[in-house]
Short mmCIF file of N, CA and C in Angstrom, two decimals:
data_model
loop_
_atom_site.label_atom_id
_atom_site.label_comp_id
_atom_site.label_asym_id
_atom_site.label_seq_id
_atom_site.Cartn_x
_atom_site.Cartn_y
_atom_site.Cartn_z
N MET A 1 0.67 -1.56 -0.04
CA MET A 1 0.29 -0.06 -0.09
C MET A 1 1.05 1.13 0.21
N CYS A 2 0.34 2.35 -0.27
CA CYS A 2 1.14 3.22 -0.22
C CYS A 2 0.59 4.83 0.12
N SER A 3 1.10 5.47 0.74
CA SER A 3 0.37 6.59 1.64
C SER A 3 0.43 8.10 0.41
N PHE A 4 -0.37 9.28 0.37
CA PHE A 4 -1.02 9.93 0.33
C PHE A 4 -0.35 11.49 0.60
N VAL A 5 -0.37 12.33 -0.57
CA VAL A 5 0.15 13.65 0.13
C VAL A 5 -1.00 14.56 -0.32
N VAL A 6 -1.08 15.66 0.21
CA VAL A 6 -2.81 16.47 -0.35
C VAL A 6 -2.70 17.28 -1.22
N LEU A 7 -2.93 17.60 -1.91
CA LEU A 7 -3.17 18.70 -2.89
C LEU A 7 -3.54 20.07 -2.46
N THR A 8 -3.74 21.07 -2.22
CA THR A 8 -4.69 22.07 -1.97
C THR A 8 -4.73 22.93 -3.27
N ASP A 9 -5.41 24.12 -3.03
CA ASP A 9 -5.51 25.13 -3.88
C ASP A 9 -3.94 26.04 -4.12
N GLU A 10 -3.39 25.79 -2.89
CA GLU A 10 -1.96 26.37 -3.37
C GLU A 10 -1.18 25.93 -4.12
N PHE A 11 -1.40 24.67 -4.71
CA PHE A 11 -0.69 23.94 -5.62
C PHE A 11 -1.36 24.16 -6.42
N ALA A 12 -2.53 24.42 -6.85
CA ALA A 12 -3.68 24.84 -8.25
C ALA A 12 -3.04 26.07 -8.50
N THR A 13 -2.75 26.81 -8.01
CA THR A 13 -2.49 28.22 -8.62
C THR A 13 -0.77 28.69 -8.46
N THR A 14 0.23 27.47 -8.07
CA THR A 14 1.33 27.67 -8.30
C THR A 14 1.86 26.72 -9.36
N GLY A 15 1.35 25.62 -9.73
CA GLY A 15 1.41 24.52 -10.91
C GLY A 15 1.89 23.20 -10.11
N GLY A 16 2.41 22.76 -11.22
CA GLY A 16 3.23 21.47 -10.77
C GLY A 16 2.71 20.31 -11.95
N THR A 17 3.67 19.45 -12.00
CA THR A 17 3.62 18.00 -13.38
C THR A 17 3.02 17.05 -12.47
N VAL A 18 1.49 16.83 -12.82
CA VAL A 18 1.10 15.08 -12.86
C VAL A 18 0.84 14.71 -14.34
N GLN A 19 1.01 13.49 -13.91
CA GLN A 19 1.16 12.33 -15.07
C GLN A 19 -0.45 12.06 -15.05
N THR A 20 -1.55 12.36 -15.89
CA THR A 20 -2.61 11.61 -15.09
C THR A 20 -3.86 11.95 -16.34
N ASP A 21 -4.80 11.64 -16.46
CA ASP A 21 -6.25 12.06 -17.32
C ASP A 21 -6.37 13.54 -16.20
N ILE A 22 -6.61 12.72 -14.95
CA ILE A 22 -7.64 13.86 -14.59
C ILE A 22 -6.51 15.33 -13.48
N ASP A 23 -6.36 16.05 -14.14
CA ASP A 23 -5.29 17.29 -13.91
C ASP A 23 -5.94 17.62 -12.56
N PRO A 24 -5.13 17.64 -11.36
CA PRO A 24 -5.79 18.04 -9.71
C PRO A 24 -5.95 19.50 -9.65
N ARG A 25 -4.55 20.44 -10.79
CA ARG A 25 -5.58 21.35 -10.80
C ARG A 25 -6.54 22.24 -10.49
N ASN A 26 -7.37 21.66 -11.89
CA ASN A 26 -8.48 21.71 -12.52
C ASN A 26 -9.67 21.33 -11.32
N LEU A 27 -9.40 20.38 -10.36
CA LEU A 27 -10.80 19.99 -9.47
C LEU A 27 -10.87 20.96 -8.56
N ILE A 28 -9.67 21.41 -7.87
CA ILE A 28 -9.65 21.66 -6.86
C ILE A 28 -11.14 23.30 -7.14
N GLY A 29 -12.45 23.30 -6.41
CA GLY A 29 -12.90 24.24 -6.51
C GLY A 29 -14.65 24.07 -7.57
N ARG A 30 -14.38 22.36 -7.53
CA ARG A 30 -15.57 21.78 -8.60
C ARG A 30 -16.86 21.32 -7.65
N LYS A 31 -17.71 21.24 -8.17
CA LYS A 31 -19.04 20.68 -7.62
C LYS A 31 -18.87 18.82 -7.56
N ALA A 32 -19.39 18.14 -6.87
CA ALA A 32 -19.18 17.12 -6.97
C ALA A 32 -20.41 16.32 -6.92
N PHE A 33 -20.99 15.22 -7.75
CA PHE A 33 -22.41 14.57 -7.29
C PHE A 33 -22.47 13.77 -7.21
N ASP A 34 -23.44 12.91 -6.79
CA ASP A 34 -23.06 11.50 -6.56
C ASP A 34 -23.95 10.60 -7.94
N SER A 35 -23.56 9.51 -7.93
CA SER A 35 -24.68 8.65 -8.63
C SER A 35 -26.15 9.24 -9.38
N ASN A 36 -26.66 9.89 -8.63
CA ASN A 36 -28.16 10.11 -8.93
C ASN A 36 -28.25 11.31 -8.99
N GLY A 37 -26.93 12.09 -9.61
CA GLY A 37 -26.81 13.51 -10.10
C GLY A 37 -26.96 14.44 -8.69
N THR A 38 -27.42 14.08 -7.12
CA THR A 38 -27.36 15.26 -6.04
C THR A 38 -26.17 15.58 -5.70
N LYS A 39 -26.36 16.75 -5.77
CA LYS A 39 -25.24 17.62 -5.31
C LYS A 39 -24.80 16.92 -3.74
N ILE A 40 -23.04 16.96 -3.48
CA ILE A 40 -22.89 16.01 -2.77
C ILE A 40 -21.84 17.81 -1.89
N GLY A 41 -21.08 18.23 -2.82
CA GLY A 41 -20.33 19.45 -1.82
C GLY A 41 -19.39 20.04 -3.36
N THR A 42 -18.39 20.47 -2.55
CA THR A 42 -17.57 21.17 -3.51
C THR A 42 -15.80 20.19 -3.05
N ILE A 43 -15.27 20.25 -4.21
CA ILE A 43 -13.94 19.36 -4.01
C ILE A 43 -12.99 20.43 -2.90
N ASP A 44 -12.62 20.49 -2.00
CA ASP A 44 -11.98 21.09 -1.35
C ASP A 44 -10.15 20.67 -1.66
N GLU A 45 -9.67 19.08 -1.38
CA GLU A 45 -8.25 18.86 -1.48
C GLU A 45 -8.48 17.90 -2.08
N VAL A 46 -7.16 17.72 -2.88
CA VAL A 46 -6.59 16.06 -3.62
C VAL A 46 -5.50 15.81 -3.27
N TYR A 47 -5.66 14.35 -2.94
CA TYR A 47 -4.89 13.72 -2.37
C TYR A 47 -3.98 12.78 -3.47
N LEU A 48 -2.38 12.81 -3.92
CA LEU A 48 -1.91 11.91 -4.52
C LEU A 48 -1.24 10.90 -4.39
N ASP A 49 -1.26 9.90 -5.35
CA ASP A 49 -0.37 8.65 -4.84
C ASP A 49 1.75 9.46 -4.52
N ASP A 50 1.82 8.79 -3.04
CA ASP A 50 2.93 9.45 -3.36
C ASP A 50 4.02 8.69 -4.00
N ALA A 51 3.58 7.52 -4.66
CA ALA A 51 4.95 6.44 -5.70
C ALA A 51 4.36 6.88 -6.79
N THR A 52 3.49 7.43 -7.39
CA THR A 52 3.05 7.79 -8.71
C THR A 52 2.43 8.84 -8.88
N GLY A 53 2.16 9.67 -8.11
CA GLY A 53 1.90 10.92 -8.43
C GLY A 53 0.19 11.12 -9.09
N VAL A 54 -0.19 9.91 -8.98
CA VAL A 54 -1.55 10.26 -9.64
C VAL A 54 -2.44 10.43 -8.26
N PRO A 55 -3.30 11.82 -9.19
CA PRO A 55 -3.90 11.92 -7.59
C PRO A 55 -5.47 10.82 -7.64
N GLU A 56 -5.92 10.30 -6.33
CA GLU A 56 -6.51 9.10 -5.71
C GLU A 56 -7.42 8.98 -5.08
N TRP A 57 -7.64 10.33 -4.27
CA TRP A 57 -8.55 10.44 -3.65
C TRP A 57 -9.02 11.98 -3.65
N ALA A 58 -10.47 12.74 -3.20
CA ALA A 58 -10.88 14.21 -3.33
C ALA A 58 -11.22 13.81 -2.08
N ALA A 59 -10.87 15.66 -1.28
CA ALA A 59 -11.90 15.53 -0.02
C ALA A 59 -13.15 16.38 -0.84
N ILE A 60 -14.11 16.14 -0.09
CA ILE A 60 -15.48 16.92 -1.06
C ILE A 60 -16.19 17.78 0.47
N ARG A 61 -16.25 18.89 0.08
CA ARG A 61 -16.60 19.73 1.65
C ARG A 61 -18.19 19.43 1.43
N THR A 62 -18.66 19.19 2.32
CA THR A 62 -20.32 18.64 2.26
C THR A 62 -21.57 19.84 2.69
N GLY A 63 -20.61 20.71 3.12
CA GLY A 63 -21.59 21.50 3.45
C GLY A 63 -20.74 22.52 4.55
N LEU A 64 -21.50 23.99 4.97
CA LEU A 64 -20.89 24.90 5.34
C LEU A 64 -19.86 24.47 6.56
N PHE A 65 -20.67 23.64 7.53
CA PHE A 65 -20.42 23.63 9.07
C PHE A 65 -19.77 21.99 9.33
N SER A 66 -20.04 21.48 7.63
CA SER A 66 -19.68 20.01 7.79
C SER A 66 -18.34 19.48 7.80
N ARG A 67 -18.20 18.06 7.53
CA ARG A 67 -16.93 17.60 7.73
C ARG A 67 -16.50 17.27 6.02
N ASP A 68 -15.33 16.94 5.57
CA ASP A 68 -14.83 16.97 4.24
C ASP A 68 -15.41 15.40 4.27
N ALA A 69 -15.83 14.38 2.80
CA ALA A 69 -16.18 13.12 2.78
C ALA A 69 -14.65 12.57 1.65
N PHE A 70 -14.50 11.76 2.04
CA PHE A 70 -13.09 11.22 1.14
C PHE A 70 -13.60 10.67 0.00
N VAL A 71 -13.40 10.62 -1.30
CA VAL A 71 -14.22 9.63 -2.63
C VAL A 71 -12.88 9.40 -3.16
N PRO A 72 -13.05 8.11 -3.89
CA PRO A 72 -12.29 8.05 -5.07
C PRO A 72 -12.08 8.75 -6.34
N LEU A 73 -11.30 9.07 -6.53
CA LEU A 73 -11.01 9.53 -8.03
C LEU A 73 -11.27 8.39 -9.38
N GLU A 74 -10.86 7.35 -9.05
CA GLU A 74 -11.17 6.34 -9.89
C GLU A 74 -12.27 5.40 -9.37
N PRO A 75 -13.67 5.15 -9.69
CA PRO A 75 -14.14 5.57 -11.12
C PRO A 75 -14.66 6.68 -11.43
N SER A 76 -14.44 7.59 -10.49
CA SER A 76 -15.56 8.80 -10.51
C SER A 76 -14.92 9.71 -12.07
N GLU A 77 -15.65 10.58 -12.61
CA GLU A 77 -15.36 10.90 -13.86
C GLU A 77 -16.27 12.23 -14.01
N ILE A 78 -15.30 13.26 -14.66
CA ILE A 78 -15.65 14.34 -14.83
C ILE A 78 -16.62 14.76 -16.18
N VAL A 79 -17.90 15.31 -15.66
CA VAL A 79 -19.43 14.97 -16.41
C VAL A 79 -19.56 16.87 -16.34
N GLU A 80 -19.73 17.60 -17.43
CA GLU A 80 -20.09 18.94 -17.66
C GLU A 80 -19.40 19.68 -16.56
N GLY A 81 -18.12 19.67 -16.66
CA GLY A 81 -17.48 20.65 -15.52
C GLY A 81 -17.32 20.08 -13.86
N ALA A 82 -18.07 19.01 -13.77
CA ALA A 82 -18.13 19.10 -12.16
C ALA A 82 -17.77 16.93 -12.05
N LEU A 83 -17.75 16.75 -11.05
CA LEU A 83 -16.71 15.84 -10.39
C LEU A 83 -18.25 14.37 -10.31
N ARG A 84 -18.81 13.57 -11.03
CA ARG A 84 -19.46 12.87 -11.09
C ARG A 84 -18.71 11.53 -10.61
N ILE A 85 -19.23 11.22 -9.05
CA ILE A 85 -18.84 9.94 -8.21
C ILE A 85 -20.28 8.75 -8.20
N PRO A 86 -19.52 7.52 -8.81
CA PRO A 86 -20.44 6.36 -8.98
C PRO A 86 -20.72 6.03 -7.92
N PHE A 87 -21.06 6.36 -6.56
CA PHE A 87 -21.89 6.58 -5.39
C PHE A 87 -23.19 7.04 -5.05
N ASP A 88 -23.48 6.39 -3.78
CA ASP A 88 -24.95 6.88 -3.63
C ASP A 88 -24.50 8.00 -2.72
N ARG A 89 -25.20 9.40 -2.15
CA ARG A 89 -24.53 10.67 -1.50
C ARG A 89 -24.64 10.16 -0.09
N ALA A 90 -25.22 9.34 0.60
CA ALA A 90 -25.58 8.55 1.80
C ALA A 90 -24.22 7.62 2.11
N LEU A 91 -24.06 6.63 0.73
CA LEU A 91 -22.29 5.73 1.51
C LEU A 91 -21.38 6.85 1.68
N ILE A 92 -21.26 8.12 0.49
CA ILE A 92 -20.29 9.08 0.76
C ILE A 92 -19.94 10.25 2.13
N LYS A 93 -21.73 10.40 2.30
CA LYS A 93 -21.47 11.04 3.86
C LYS A 93 -20.65 10.06 4.83
N ASP A 94 -21.16 8.66 4.59
CA ASP A 94 -20.65 7.85 5.92
C ASP A 94 -19.34 7.43 5.72
N ALA A 95 -18.50 8.02 4.68
CA ALA A 95 -16.66 7.17 4.55
C ALA A 95 -16.17 7.72 5.85
N PRO A 96 -15.00 6.80 6.00
CA PRO A 96 -14.39 7.08 7.69
C PRO A 96 -13.60 8.98 7.56
N ASP A 97 -13.89 9.32 8.59
CA ASP A 97 -13.19 10.31 8.55
C ASP A 97 -12.04 10.82 9.42
N PHE A 98 -10.88 10.86 8.27
CA PHE A 98 -10.04 11.23 9.01
C PHE A 98 -9.11 12.28 8.82
N GLY A 99 -10.00 13.86 8.64
CA GLY A 99 -9.63 15.28 8.82
C GLY A 99 -8.55 15.15 7.23
N VAL A 100 -8.38 16.55 7.22
CA VAL A 100 -7.85 16.72 5.96
C VAL A 100 -6.63 17.53 6.43
N GLY A 101 -5.87 17.35 5.26
CA GLY A 101 -4.97 18.57 5.46
C GLY A 101 -3.54 17.57 5.75
N ARG A 102 -3.49 16.37 5.91
CA ARG A 102 -2.22 15.91 5.44
C ARG A 102 -2.28 14.59 5.57
N HIS A 103 -0.98 13.87 5.09
CA HIS A 103 -1.12 12.07 4.65
C HIS A 103 -2.32 10.96 5.34
N LEU A 104 -2.44 10.64 3.85
CA LEU A 104 -3.84 9.55 4.37
C LEU A 104 -2.50 7.77 4.58
N SER A 105 -2.79 6.95 5.89
CA SER A 105 -2.00 6.32 5.93
C SER A 105 -2.84 4.97 5.04
N PRO A 106 -1.48 4.30 5.02
CA PRO A 106 -2.19 2.77 3.95
C PRO A 106 -3.23 2.06 4.40
N GLU A 107 -3.09 2.18 6.42
CA GLU A 107 -4.38 1.60 6.74
C GLU A 107 -5.92 2.18 6.51
N GLN A 108 -5.44 3.97 6.19
CA GLN A 108 -6.83 4.60 6.04
C GLN A 108 -6.90 4.52 4.92
N GLU A 109 -6.23 4.29 3.78
CA GLU A 109 -6.46 4.48 2.85
C GLU A 109 -7.25 2.96 2.48
N LEU A 110 -6.56 1.76 3.42
CA LEU A 110 -7.65 0.46 3.25
C LEU A 110 -9.05 0.73 3.46
N GLN A 111 -8.81 1.36 4.43
CA GLN A 111 -10.63 1.33 5.24
C GLN A 111 -11.40 2.04 4.03
N LEU A 112 -10.86 2.97 3.23
CA LEU A 112 -11.72 3.61 2.22
C LEU A 112 -11.89 2.55 1.38
N TYR A 113 -11.49 2.02 0.74
CA TYR A 113 -11.07 0.87 0.03
C TYR A 113 -12.22 0.17 0.05
N HIS A 114 -12.45 -0.36 1.31
CA HIS A 114 -13.31 -1.34 1.78
C HIS A 114 -14.72 -1.13 1.82
N HIS A 115 -14.74 0.55 2.35
CA HIS A 115 -16.18 1.27 2.71
C HIS A 115 -16.50 1.45 1.13
N TYR A 116 -15.90 1.57 0.32
CA TYR A 116 -16.30 1.85 -1.37
C TYR A 116 -16.50 0.47 -2.08
N GLY A 117 -16.01 -0.45 -1.27
CA GLY A 117 -15.89 -1.62 -1.95
C GLY A 117 -15.68 -2.11 -3.06
N LEU A 118 -14.18 -1.27 -2.92
CA LEU A 118 -13.40 -1.47 -4.01
C LEU A 118 -12.66 -2.23 -4.37
N ASP A 119 -11.66 -3.02 -5.03
CA ASP A 119 -10.27 -3.85 -4.75
C ASP A 119 -9.31 -3.50 -4.80
N VAL A 120 -8.81 -3.90 -3.73
CA VAL A 120 -7.15 -3.63 -3.69
C VAL A 120 -6.39 -4.25 -3.69
N ALA A 121 -5.59 -4.42 -4.37
CA ALA A 121 -4.32 -5.19 -4.43
C ALA A 121 -3.51 -5.71 -3.26
N SER A 122 -3.54 -7.43 -3.32
CA SER A 122 -2.86 -7.52 -1.64
C SER A 122 -1.65 -7.04 -1.60
N PRO A 123 -0.93 -6.40 -0.57
CA PRO A 123 0.21 -6.44 -0.53
C PRO A 123 1.37 -7.29 -0.55
N PRO A 124 2.68 -7.09 -1.52
CA PRO A 124 3.70 -8.22 -1.51
C PRO A 124 4.12 -8.77 -0.12
N PRO A 125 4.30 -10.20 -0.29
CA PRO A 125 5.14 -10.61 0.84
C PRO A 125 6.21 -10.32 1.53
N PRO A 126 6.59 -10.31 2.62
CA PRO A 126 7.85 -9.59 3.33
C PRO A 126 9.00 -10.14 3.07
N ASP A 127 9.32 -9.29 2.80
CA ASP A 127 11.14 -9.31 1.78
C ASP A 127 12.25 -10.33 3.04
N ARG A 128 12.04 -11.80 3.27
CA ARG A 128 12.64 -12.45 4.44
C ARG A 128 14.13 -12.40 4.43
N ASP A 129 15.07 -12.07 3.16
CA ASP A 129 16.27 -11.91 3.44
C ASP A 129 16.69 -10.11 3.94
N PHE A 130 15.76 -9.33 4.12
CA PHE A 130 15.83 -7.82 4.18
C PHE A 130 16.72 -7.85 5.55
N GLY A 131 18.03 -6.91 5.34
CA GLY A 131 18.84 -6.61 6.22
C GLY A 131 19.97 -7.68 6.24
N ARG A 132 19.79 -9.01 5.50
CA ARG A 132 21.26 -9.92 5.41
C ARG A 132 21.91 -9.31 4.68
N LEU A 133 23.19 -9.07 4.85
CA LEU A 133 24.03 -8.21 3.98
C LEU A 133 24.21 -9.09 3.12
N ALA A 134 24.80 -8.87 1.86
CA ALA A 134 24.88 -9.43 0.68
C ALA A 134 26.24 -9.74 0.57
N GLY A 135 26.46 -11.01 0.49
CA GLY A 135 27.34 -11.89 0.24
C GLY A 135 27.64 -12.74 1.31
N SER A 136 26.96 -12.38 3.09
CA SER A 136 27.16 -13.13 4.31
C SER A 136 26.39 -14.51 3.83
N GLU A 137 27.61 -15.28 4.86
CA GLU A 137 27.28 -16.75 4.28
C GLU A 137 26.59 -17.38 5.83
N ASP A 138 25.59 -17.74 5.83
CA ASP A 138 24.60 -18.23 6.48
C ASP A 138 25.36 -19.68 7.54
N ALA A 139 25.11 -19.76 8.95
CA ALA A 139 25.86 -21.11 9.53
C ALA A 139 24.14 -22.00 9.44
#
């Protein structure tokens, strides 16, 4: 699993390079709608995969005094200038609340994947030779 970094509107104004079909600089401030076309809120932050730089999650501000709800950017899509999330509003609003403005841990990411019923690749098996000096002989 990998952790994520946050992308805020500060990044949106200063620029940056991200190789993906969804440009995170253009997501901040867009409206977000659920699978039924019901408005959920506005995209507050975008989280990038640390290893690839690909946008993975968006934090949606669900109301003036509400918390942000994390939503997956895949399989979401931009439709008519807004983010269409293929999940029901109730499921989105019930997503685990980790706060915003900091990394998502691998455990938090896994909780989000499970919450949305998305497939997660199993982590690779541990490297049993980790820490052994190359060329050293075992007795």
